[in-house]
PDB file of C-alpha atoms and ligand atoms in Angstrom:
ATOM      1  CA  MET E 343      -1.268  14.973   8.777  1.00  0.00           C
ATOM      2  CA  LEU E 344      -0.687  11.141  10.153  1.00  0.00           C
ATOM      3  CA  GLN E 345       1.749   9.885  11.995  1.00  0.00           C
ATOM      4  CA  LEU E 346       3.933   7.475   9.618  1.00  0.00           C
ATOM      5  CA  PRO E 347       5.900   4.526   9.964  1.00  0.00           C
ATOM      6  CA  LYS E 348       9.944   4.388   9.777  1.00  0.00           C
ATOM      7  CA  VAL E 349       9.411   1.390   8.042  1.00  0.00           C
ATOM      8  CA  VAL E 350       6.064  -0.777   6.032  1.00  0.00           C
ATOM      9  CA  GLY E 351       6.100  -4.388   5.598  1.00  0.00           C
ATOM     10  CA  HIS E 352       5.689  -4.390   1.982  1.00  0.00           C
ATOM     11  CA  ARG E 353       2.570  -7.032   1.584  1.00  0.00           C
ATOM     12  CA  GLY E 354       3.334  -8.477   4.927  1.00  0.00           C
ATOM     13  CA  ALA E 355       6.381  -9.704   4.636  1.00  0.00           C
ATOM     14  CA  MET E 356       6.735 -11.054   1.794  1.00  0.00           C
ATOM     15  CA  ALA E 357      10.771 -12.237   1.705  1.00  0.00           C
ATOM     16  CA  TYR E 358       9.350 -14.374   4.728  1.00  0.00           C
ATOM     17  CA  ALA E 359       6.010 -14.989   4.078  1.00  0.00           C
ATOM     18  CA  PRO E 360       3.141 -16.019   0.894  1.00  0.00           C
ATOM     19  CA  GLU E 361       2.675 -11.463   0.158  1.00  0.00           C
ATOM     20  CA  ASN E 362      -0.599 -10.459   1.114  1.00  0.00           C
ATOM     21  CA  THR E 363      -1.308 -13.715   3.649  1.00  0.00           C
ATOM     22  CA  LEU E 364      -2.444 -13.163   6.925  1.00  0.00           C
ATOM     23  CA  ASP E 365       0.278 -15.167   7.782  1.00  0.00           C
ATOM     24  CA  SER E 366       3.036 -12.722   5.431  1.00  0.00           C
ATOM     25  CA  PHE E 367       0.905 -10.138   8.234  1.00  0.00           C
ATOM     26  CA  ARG E 368       1.867 -11.853  11.301  1.00  0.00           C
ATOM     27  CA  GLU E 369       5.492 -12.515  10.063  1.00  0.00           C
ATOM     28  CA  ALA E 370       5.760  -8.842   8.923  1.00  0.00           C
ATOM     29  CA  HIS E 371       4.205  -8.320  13.166  1.00  0.00           C
ATOM     30  CA  ARG E 372       6.107 -11.039  14.561  1.00  0.00           C
ATOM     31  CA  ARG E 373       9.438  -9.262  12.723  1.00  0.00           C
ATOM     32  CA  GLY E 374       8.892  -6.167  14.284  1.00  0.00           C
ATOM     33  CA  ALA E 375       6.785  -3.929  11.678  1.00  0.00           C
ATOM     34  CA  THR E 376       4.195  -2.191  13.354  1.00  0.00           C
ATOM     35  CA  TRP E 377       2.478  -1.631   9.820  1.00  0.00           C
ATOM     36  CA  VAL E 378       2.309  -3.638   6.224  1.00  0.00           C
ATOM     37  CA  GLU E 379       1.184  -1.920   2.846  1.00  0.00           C
ATOM     38  CA  ILE E 380      -1.937  -4.665   0.936  1.00  0.00           C
ATOM     39  CA  ASP E 381      -3.373  -4.220  -2.592  1.00  0.00           C
ATOM     40  CA  VAL E 382      -6.105  -4.439  -2.221  1.00  0.00           C
ATOM     41  CA  LYS E 383      -9.101  -4.754  -5.586  1.00  0.00           C
ATOM     42  CA  LEU E 384     -12.289  -6.160  -6.216  1.00  0.00           C
ATOM     43  CA  THR E 385     -13.711 -10.084  -6.819  1.00  0.00           C
ATOM     44  CA  LYS E 386     -17.067  -9.944 -10.006  1.00  0.00           C
ATOM     45  CA  ASP E 387     -19.251  -9.818  -6.921  1.00  0.00           C
ATOM     46  CA  GLY E 388     -17.769  -6.492  -5.850  1.00  0.00           C
ATOM     47  CA  VAL E 389     -15.843  -7.600  -2.714  1.00  0.00           C
ATOM     48  CA  PRO E 390     -12.682  -6.268  -1.275  1.00  0.00           C
ATOM     49  CA  ILE E 391      -9.448  -8.619  -1.682  1.00  0.00           C
ATOM     50  CA  VAL E 392      -6.389  -8.510  -1.026  1.00  0.00           C
ATOM     51  CA  MET E 393      -4.066  -9.875  -3.921  1.00  0.00           C
ATOM     52  CA  HIS E 394      -1.508  -8.098  -5.861  1.00  0.00           C
ATOM     53  CA  ASP E 395      -1.798  -9.642  -9.191  1.00  0.00           C
ATOM     54  CA  SER E 396      -4.749  -9.702 -11.824  1.00  0.00           C
ATOM     55  CA  SER E 397      -4.683 -12.947 -12.020  1.00  0.00           C
ATOM     56  CA  LEU E 398      -4.428 -15.846  -8.567  1.00  0.00           C
ATOM     57  CA  LYS E 399      -2.008 -17.482 -10.863  1.00  0.00           C
ATOM     58  CA  ARG E 400       1.219 -16.384  -9.404  1.00  0.00           C
ATOM     59  CA  THR E 401       0.286 -16.597  -5.994  1.00  0.00           C
ATOM     60  CA  THR E 402      -2.001 -19.927  -5.831  1.00  0.00           C
ATOM     61  CA  GLY E 403      -1.568 -21.409  -8.694  1.00  0.00           C
ATOM     62  CA  VAL E 404      -5.518 -20.873  -9.854  1.00  0.00           C
ATOM     63  CA  ASP E 405      -5.703 -19.850 -13.712  1.00  0.00           C
ATOM     64  CA  ARG E 406      -8.198 -17.378 -13.299  1.00  0.00           C
ATOM     65  CA  LEU E 407      -8.731 -13.399 -12.858  1.00  0.00           C
ATOM     66  CA  ALA E 408      -9.662 -11.591  -9.749  1.00  0.00           C
ATOM     67  CA  SER E 409     -12.147 -10.103 -11.355  1.00  0.00           C
ATOM     68  CA  GLU E 410     -14.323 -13.325 -13.136  1.00  0.00           C
ATOM     69  CA  MET E 411     -14.405 -14.606  -9.824  1.00  0.00           C
ATOM     70  CA  THR E 412     -16.705 -14.663  -7.226  1.00  0.00           C
ATOM     71  CA  ALA E 413     -15.481 -14.688  -3.655  1.00  0.00           C
ATOM     72  CA  ALA E 414     -16.788 -17.870  -2.895  1.00  0.00           C
ATOM     73  CA  GLU E 415     -14.317 -19.410  -4.992  1.00  0.00           C
ATOM     74  CA  LEU E 416     -11.244 -17.995  -4.006  1.00  0.00           C
ATOM     75  CA  PRO E 417      -8.558 -19.956  -1.959  1.00  0.00           C
ATOM     76  CA  PRO E 418      -8.714 -20.101   1.471  1.00  0.00           C
ATOM     77  CA  SER E 419      -5.489 -18.032   1.159  1.00  0.00           C
ATOM     78  CA  VAL E 420      -6.695 -14.800  -0.482  1.00  0.00           C
ATOM     79  CA  PRO E 421      -7.473 -12.518   2.135  1.00  0.00           C
ATOM     80  CA  THR E 422     -10.652 -10.731   2.010  1.00  0.00           C
ATOM     81  CA  PHE E 423     -10.108  -6.997   2.514  1.00  0.00           C
ATOM     82  CA  ALA E 424     -12.653  -7.488   6.106  1.00  0.00           C
ATOM     83  CA  GLN E 425     -10.603 -10.302   7.114  1.00  0.00           C
ATOM     84  CA  ALA E 426      -6.899  -8.193   6.349  1.00  0.00           C
ATOM     85  CA  ILE E 427      -8.834  -5.128   8.299  1.00  0.00           C
ATOM     86  CA  ALA E 428      -9.791  -7.802  11.305  1.00  0.00           C
ATOM     87  CA  CYS E 429      -5.821  -9.840  11.755  1.00  0.00           C
ATOM     88  CA  PHE E 430      -4.525  -6.269  12.413  1.00  0.00           C
ATOM     89  CA  GLY E 431      -7.381  -5.724  15.237  1.00  0.00           C
ATOM     90  CA  GLU E 432      -5.622  -8.101  16.318  1.00  0.00           C
ATOM     91  CA  LEU E 433      -2.351  -7.785  15.929  1.00  0.00           C
ATOM     92  CA  GLY E 434      -2.380  -4.108  16.608  1.00  0.00           C
ATOM     93  CA  LEU E 435      -1.092  -3.680  13.127  1.00  0.00           C
ATOM     94  CA  GLY E 436      -1.584   0.315  10.850  1.00  0.00           C
ATOM     95  CA  CYS E 437      -1.779  -0.448   7.404  1.00  0.00           C
ATOM     96  CA  ASN E 438      -0.619   1.399   3.812  1.00  0.00           C
ATOM     97  CA  VAL E 439      -4.071   0.251   1.759  1.00  0.00           C
ATOM     98  CA  GLU E 440      -2.722   0.136  -1.829  1.00  0.00           C
ATOM     99  CA  ILE E 441      -5.852   0.672  -4.664  1.00  0.00           C
ATOM    100  CA  LYS E 442      -4.761  -1.226  -7.240  1.00  0.00           C
ATOM    101  CA  PRO E 443      -8.114  -1.879  -9.459  1.00  0.00           C
ATOM    102  CA  CYS E 444      -8.683  -4.172 -12.084  1.00  0.00           C
ATOM    103  CA  GLU E 445      -8.628  -2.338 -14.609  1.00  0.00           C
ATOM    104  CA  GLY E 446     -12.375  -0.342 -15.487  1.00  0.00           C
ATOM    105  CA  ARG E 447     -12.453  -0.287 -12.033  1.00  0.00           C
ATOM    106  CA  GLU E 448     -10.708   2.529 -10.614  1.00  0.00           C
ATOM    107  CA  ALA E 449     -13.560   5.139  -8.711  1.00  0.00           C
ATOM    108  CA  GLU E 450     -15.746   2.006  -7.566  1.00  0.00           C
ATOM    109  CA  THR E 451     -13.239  -0.847  -6.059  1.00  0.00           C
ATOM    110  CA  ALA E 452     -11.725   3.074  -4.494  1.00  0.00           C
ATOM    111  CA  ARG E 453     -15.553   4.217  -3.230  1.00  0.00           C
ATOM    112  CA  VAL E 454     -16.117  -0.023  -1.520  1.00  0.00           C
ATOM    113  CA  THR E 455     -12.619   0.115  -0.183  1.00  0.00           C
ATOM    114  CA  VAL E 456     -13.143   3.706   1.786  1.00  0.00           C
ATOM    115  CA  ALA E 457     -16.394   2.030   2.865  1.00  0.00           C
ATOM    116  CA  THR E 458     -14.783  -0.521   4.974  1.00  0.00           C
ATOM    117  CA  LEU E 459     -12.742   0.775   5.886  1.00  0.00           C
ATOM    118  CA  ARG E 460     -15.537   3.512   7.336  1.00  0.00           C
ATOM    119  CA  ASP E 461     -17.198   0.339   8.607  1.00  0.00           C
ATOM    120  CA  LEU E 462     -14.698  -1.988  10.183  1.00  0.00           C
ATOM    121  CA  TRP E 463     -11.770   0.041  10.518  1.00  0.00           C
ATOM    122  CA  PRO E 464     -10.452  -0.013  14.371  1.00  0.00           C
ATOM    123  CA  ALA E 465     -10.554   3.262  15.943  1.00  0.00           C
ATOM    124  CA  LYS E 466      -7.318   2.028  17.878  1.00  0.00           C
ATOM    125  CA  LEU E 467      -5.311   1.457  15.015  1.00  0.00           C
ATOM    126  CA  PRO E 468      -3.304   4.012  13.431  1.00  0.00           C
ATOM    127  CA  ALA E 469      -5.360   6.083  10.769  1.00  0.00           C
ATOM    128  CA  PRO E 470      -4.871   4.521   7.398  1.00  0.00           C
ATOM    129  CA  LEU E 471      -2.655   5.658   4.216  1.00  0.00           C
ATOM    130  CA  LEU E 472      -4.189   5.494   0.693  1.00  0.00           C
ATOM    131  CA  SER E 473      -1.751   4.913  -2.030  1.00  0.00           C
ATOM    132  CA  SER E 474      -2.782   4.346  -5.246  1.00  0.00           C
ATOM    133  CA  PHE E 475      -1.027   4.279  -8.610  1.00  0.00           C
ATOM    134  CA  LYS E 476      -4.322   5.569 -10.297  1.00  0.00           C
ATOM    135  CA  ASP E 477      -4.831   8.977 -10.097  1.00  0.00           C
ATOM    136  CA  ALA E 478      -8.629   8.055 -10.848  1.00  0.00           C
ATOM    137  CA  SER E 479      -8.632   5.576  -7.864  1.00  0.00           C
ATOM    138  CA  LEU E 480      -7.567   8.880  -4.905  1.00  0.00           C
ATOM    139  CA  ALA E 481     -10.092  11.432  -6.465  1.00  0.00           C
ATOM    140  CA  ALA E 482     -12.594   8.845  -5.280  1.00  0.00           C
ATOM    141  CA  ALA E 483     -11.698   8.337  -2.141  1.00  0.00           C
ATOM    142  CA  ARG E 484     -11.199  11.543  -1.875  1.00  0.00           C
ATOM    143  CA  ASP E 485     -14.766  12.892  -2.473  1.00  0.00           C
ATOM    144  CA  ALA E 486     -16.571   9.513  -0.565  1.00  0.00           C
ATOM    145  CA  ALA E 487     -13.937   9.664   2.236  1.00  0.00           C
ATOM    146  CA  PRO E 488     -12.209  12.950   2.124  1.00  0.00           C
ATOM    147  CA  GLU E 489     -11.229  11.966   5.649  1.00  0.00           C
ATOM    148  CA  PHE E 490      -8.295   9.666   4.725  1.00  0.00           C
ATOM    149  CA  ALA E 491      -4.893  10.065   3.873  1.00  0.00           C
ATOM    150  CA  ARG E 492      -4.140   9.684   0.764  1.00  0.00           C
ATOM    151  CA  ALA E 493      -0.419   9.106  -1.466  1.00  0.00           C
ATOM    152  CA  LEU E 494       0.143   9.050  -4.495  1.00  0.00           C
ATOM    153  CA  LEU E 495       2.174   5.958  -6.389  1.00  0.00           C
ATOM    154  CA  ILE E 496       4.877   7.331  -8.556  1.00  0.00           C
ATOM    155  CA  ASP E 497       6.942   4.778 -10.045  1.00  0.00           C
ATOM    156  CA  GLU E 498       9.359   8.059 -11.473  1.00  0.00           C
ATOM    157  CA  VAL E 499       8.956  11.519 -10.213  1.00  0.00           C
ATOM    158  CA  LYS E 500       8.729  13.282 -12.860  1.00  0.00           C
ATOM    159  CA  ASP E 501       8.042  17.389 -13.470  1.00  0.00           C
ATOM    160  CA  ASP E 502       4.216  17.160 -13.444  1.00  0.00           C
ATOM    161  CA  TRP E 503       4.558  14.736  -9.581  1.00  0.00           C
ATOM    162  CA  ARG E 504       2.768  18.093  -7.970  1.00  0.00           C
ATOM    163  CA  ALA E 505       0.035  18.731 -10.728  1.00  0.00           C
ATOM    164  CA  ARG E 506      -1.173  15.440 -10.306  1.00  0.00           C
ATOM    165  CA  ALA E 507      -0.629  15.355  -6.149  1.00  0.00           C
ATOM    166  CA  GLU E 508      -2.089  18.699  -6.093  1.00  0.00           C
ATOM    167  CA  ALA E 509      -5.798  17.572  -8.466  1.00  0.00           C
ATOM    168  CA  VAL E 510      -6.791  15.041  -5.915  1.00  0.00           C
ATOM    169  CA  SER E 511      -5.576  16.048  -2.780  1.00  0.00           C
ATOM    170  CA  ALA E 512      -2.871  13.769  -1.910  1.00  0.00           C
ATOM    171  CA  ASP E 513      -0.742  14.073   0.839  1.00  0.00           C
ATOM    172  CA  GLY E 514       2.221  12.153   0.372  1.00  0.00           C
ATOM    173  CA  ILE E 515       4.121  11.382  -2.365  1.00  0.00           C
ATOM    174  CA  ASN E 516       4.670   6.821  -1.989  1.00  0.00           C
ATOM    175  CA  THR E 517       8.115   5.885  -5.248  1.00  0.00           C
ATOM    176  CA  ASN E 518      10.126   3.571  -6.051  1.00  0.00           C
ATOM    177  CA  GLY E 519      13.286   4.429  -3.882  1.00  0.00           C
ATOM    178  CA  LYS E 520      15.802   2.624  -7.109  1.00  0.00           C
ATOM    179  CA  ARG E 521      14.380   5.888  -9.223  1.00  0.00           C
ATOM    180  CA  LEU E 522      14.654   8.598  -6.884  1.00  0.00           C
ATOM    181  CA  THR E 523      17.051  11.712  -6.800  1.00  0.00           C
ATOM    182  CA  ALA E 524      17.757  13.979  -4.318  1.00  0.00           C
ATOM    183  CA  VAL E 525      16.435  16.586  -5.457  1.00  0.00           C
ATOM    184  CA  ARG E 526      13.309  15.312  -6.364  1.00  0.00           C
ATOM    185  CA  ALA E 527      13.148  14.322  -2.574  1.00  0.00           C
ATOM    186  CA  VAL E 528      14.001  17.874  -1.101  1.00  0.00           C
ATOM    187  CA  GLU E 529      11.142  19.692  -3.752  1.00  0.00           C
ATOM    188  CA  ILE E 530       8.839  17.237  -2.612  1.00  0.00           C
ATOM    189  CA  ARG E 531       9.158  17.113   1.396  1.00  0.00           C
ATOM    190  CA  LYS E 532       9.214  21.297   1.201  1.00  0.00           C
ATOM    191  CA  ALA E 533       6.450  21.367  -1.082  1.00  0.00           C
ATOM    192  CA  GLY E 534       4.469  19.325   2.331  1.00  0.00           C
ATOM    193  CA  TYR E 535       4.133  15.947   1.766  1.00  0.00           C
ATOM    194  CA  LEU E 536       4.834  12.636   3.429  1.00  0.00           C
ATOM    195  CA  LEU E 537       7.793  11.115   1.622  1.00  0.00           C
ATOM    196  CA  SER E 538       7.940   7.049   1.495  1.00  0.00           C
ATOM    197  CA  VAL E 539       9.451   4.903  -0.517  1.00  0.00           C
ATOM    198  CA  TYR E 540       9.248   1.260  -1.866  1.00  0.00           C
ATOM    199  CA  THR E 541      10.592  -1.688  -1.906  1.00  0.00           C
ATOM    200  CA  ILE E 542      14.458  -1.080  -0.460  1.00  0.00           C
ATOM    201  CA  ASN E 543      15.608  -4.735   0.578  1.00  0.00           C
ATOM    202  CA  ASP E 544      19.018  -3.012   1.630  1.00  0.00           C
ATOM    203  CA  GLY E 545      19.489  -1.368   5.071  1.00  0.00           C
ATOM    204  CA  ASP E 546      22.153   0.223   3.599  1.00  0.00           C
ATOM    205  CA  VAL E 547      20.217   1.981   0.627  1.00  0.00           C
ATOM    206  CA  ALA E 548      17.164   2.657   2.908  1.00  0.00           C
ATOM    207  CA  ARG E 549      20.160   4.644   5.419  1.00  0.00           C
ATOM    208  CA  ALA E 550      20.882   7.088   2.304  1.00  0.00           C
ATOM    209  CA  LEU E 551      16.905   7.265   1.418  1.00  0.00           C
ATOM    210  CA  VAL E 552      16.167   8.639   4.937  1.00  0.00           C
ATOM    211  CA  GLY E 553      19.377  11.142   4.407  1.00  0.00           C
ATOM    212  CA  MET E 554      17.890  12.622   1.814  1.00  0.00           C
ATOM    213  CA  GLY E 555      14.934  12.932   3.933  1.00  0.00           C
ATOM    214  CA  VAL E 556      12.741  10.012   2.953  1.00  0.00           C
ATOM    215  CA  GLN E 557      10.078   9.795   6.256  1.00  0.00           C
ATOM    216  CA  CYS E 558       8.645   5.639   5.466  1.00  0.00           C
ATOM    217  CA  VAL E 559      10.530   2.692   4.091  1.00  0.00           C
ATOM    218  CA  ILE E 560       8.204   0.054   2.484  1.00  0.00           C
ATOM    219  CA  SER E 561      10.461  -3.543   2.583  1.00  0.00           C
ATOM    220  CA  ASP E 562       9.616  -6.429   1.873  1.00  0.00           C
ATOM    221  CA  ALA E 563      12.488  -7.433   4.849  1.00  0.00           C
ATOM    222  CA  PRO E 564      10.878  -5.100   7.323  1.00  0.00           C
ATOM    223  CA  ASP E 565      13.418  -6.265  10.009  1.00  0.00           C
ATOM    224  CA  VAL E 566      16.386  -5.898   8.400  1.00  0.00           C
ATOM    225  CA  ILE E 567      15.334  -1.817   7.452  1.00  0.00           C
ATOM    226  CA  LEU E 568      14.432  -1.300  11.733  1.00  0.00           C
ATOM    227  CA  ALA E 569      17.296  -2.552  11.935  1.00  0.00           C
ATOM    228  CA  ALA E 570      19.408  -0.506   9.259  1.00  0.00           C
ATOM    229  CA  LEU E 571      17.593   2.635  11.493  1.00  0.00           C
ATOM    230  CA  ARG E 572      18.215   1.756  14.668  1.00  0.00           C
TER     231      ARG E 572
HETATM  232  O1  G3P K 476       2.319   0.547  -1.902  1.00  0.00           O
HETATM  233  C1  G3P K 476       4.768   0.476  -2.830  1.00  0.00           C
HETATM  234  C2  G3P K 476       4.425  -0.632  -4.154  1.00  0.00           C
HETATM  235  O2  G3P K 476       3.522  -1.943  -2.950  1.00  0.00           O
HETATM  236  C3  G3P K 476       3.819  -0.327  -5.304  1.00  0.00           C
HETATM  237  O3  G3P K 476       4.031  -1.360  -6.242  1.00  0.00           O
HETATM  238  O4  G3P K 476       3.175  -3.299  -7.766  1.00  0.00           O
HETATM  239  O5  G3P K 476       4.332  -3.070  -5.662  1.00  0.00           O
HETATM  240  O6  G3P K 476       2.042  -2.981  -5.432  1.00  0.00           O
HETATM  241  P1  G3P K 476       3.430  -2.728  -5.738  1.00  0.00           P
HETATM  242 MG1   MG K 477       1.238  -2.861  -3.357  1.00  0.00          MG
END
């Protein structure tokens, strides 16, 4: 079973540097994170890139959809997934790769993501964790590359969580830490699933969640959470 770190830097260390950029990954590393979380989607020409929103407007000022741009048209601050992986190799960072497909490209994005990992993921790094809010992406990732651990992202864990997790053969649940109840945390851990929470930036909240059985805290400020859990 995959060994999760206690803390993962969200989109790098987005409290301190522009999210999902190489600078953000370096900042997370400087602040003690051993893993980061990133969001991967495809450009028009099928290149996997690291970008959270459908549009580039909020993070780069460019008012265009990622799905309508070629990789060659991207602003330099937006890394390709390949560039991000090379950066992780330099820094020795593990990664929670969130598959964040544009509408209608759920399976394709997963297939390209795992093919890229198979080609480029450095053997010296810990194995990555895939995650997605899209069940179809996780199912496609499992079918194409079952060797990569998968976590189902769920904003609020409801009664159907286990059926959904089983349907995609998930290894873990990554959920909104502000909505997770102690009862659900125990249920998930007792069922043998890994349990991670996002996005927790308060040390006391992180400690309480770990006390409930949470194994991994995804945070914009990984240094704050590392200090709180020490
Ligand atoms: O993977 C954890 C977290 O990143 C999920 O939500 O919207 O920040 O990608 P979001
Ligand atoms: Mg994410």
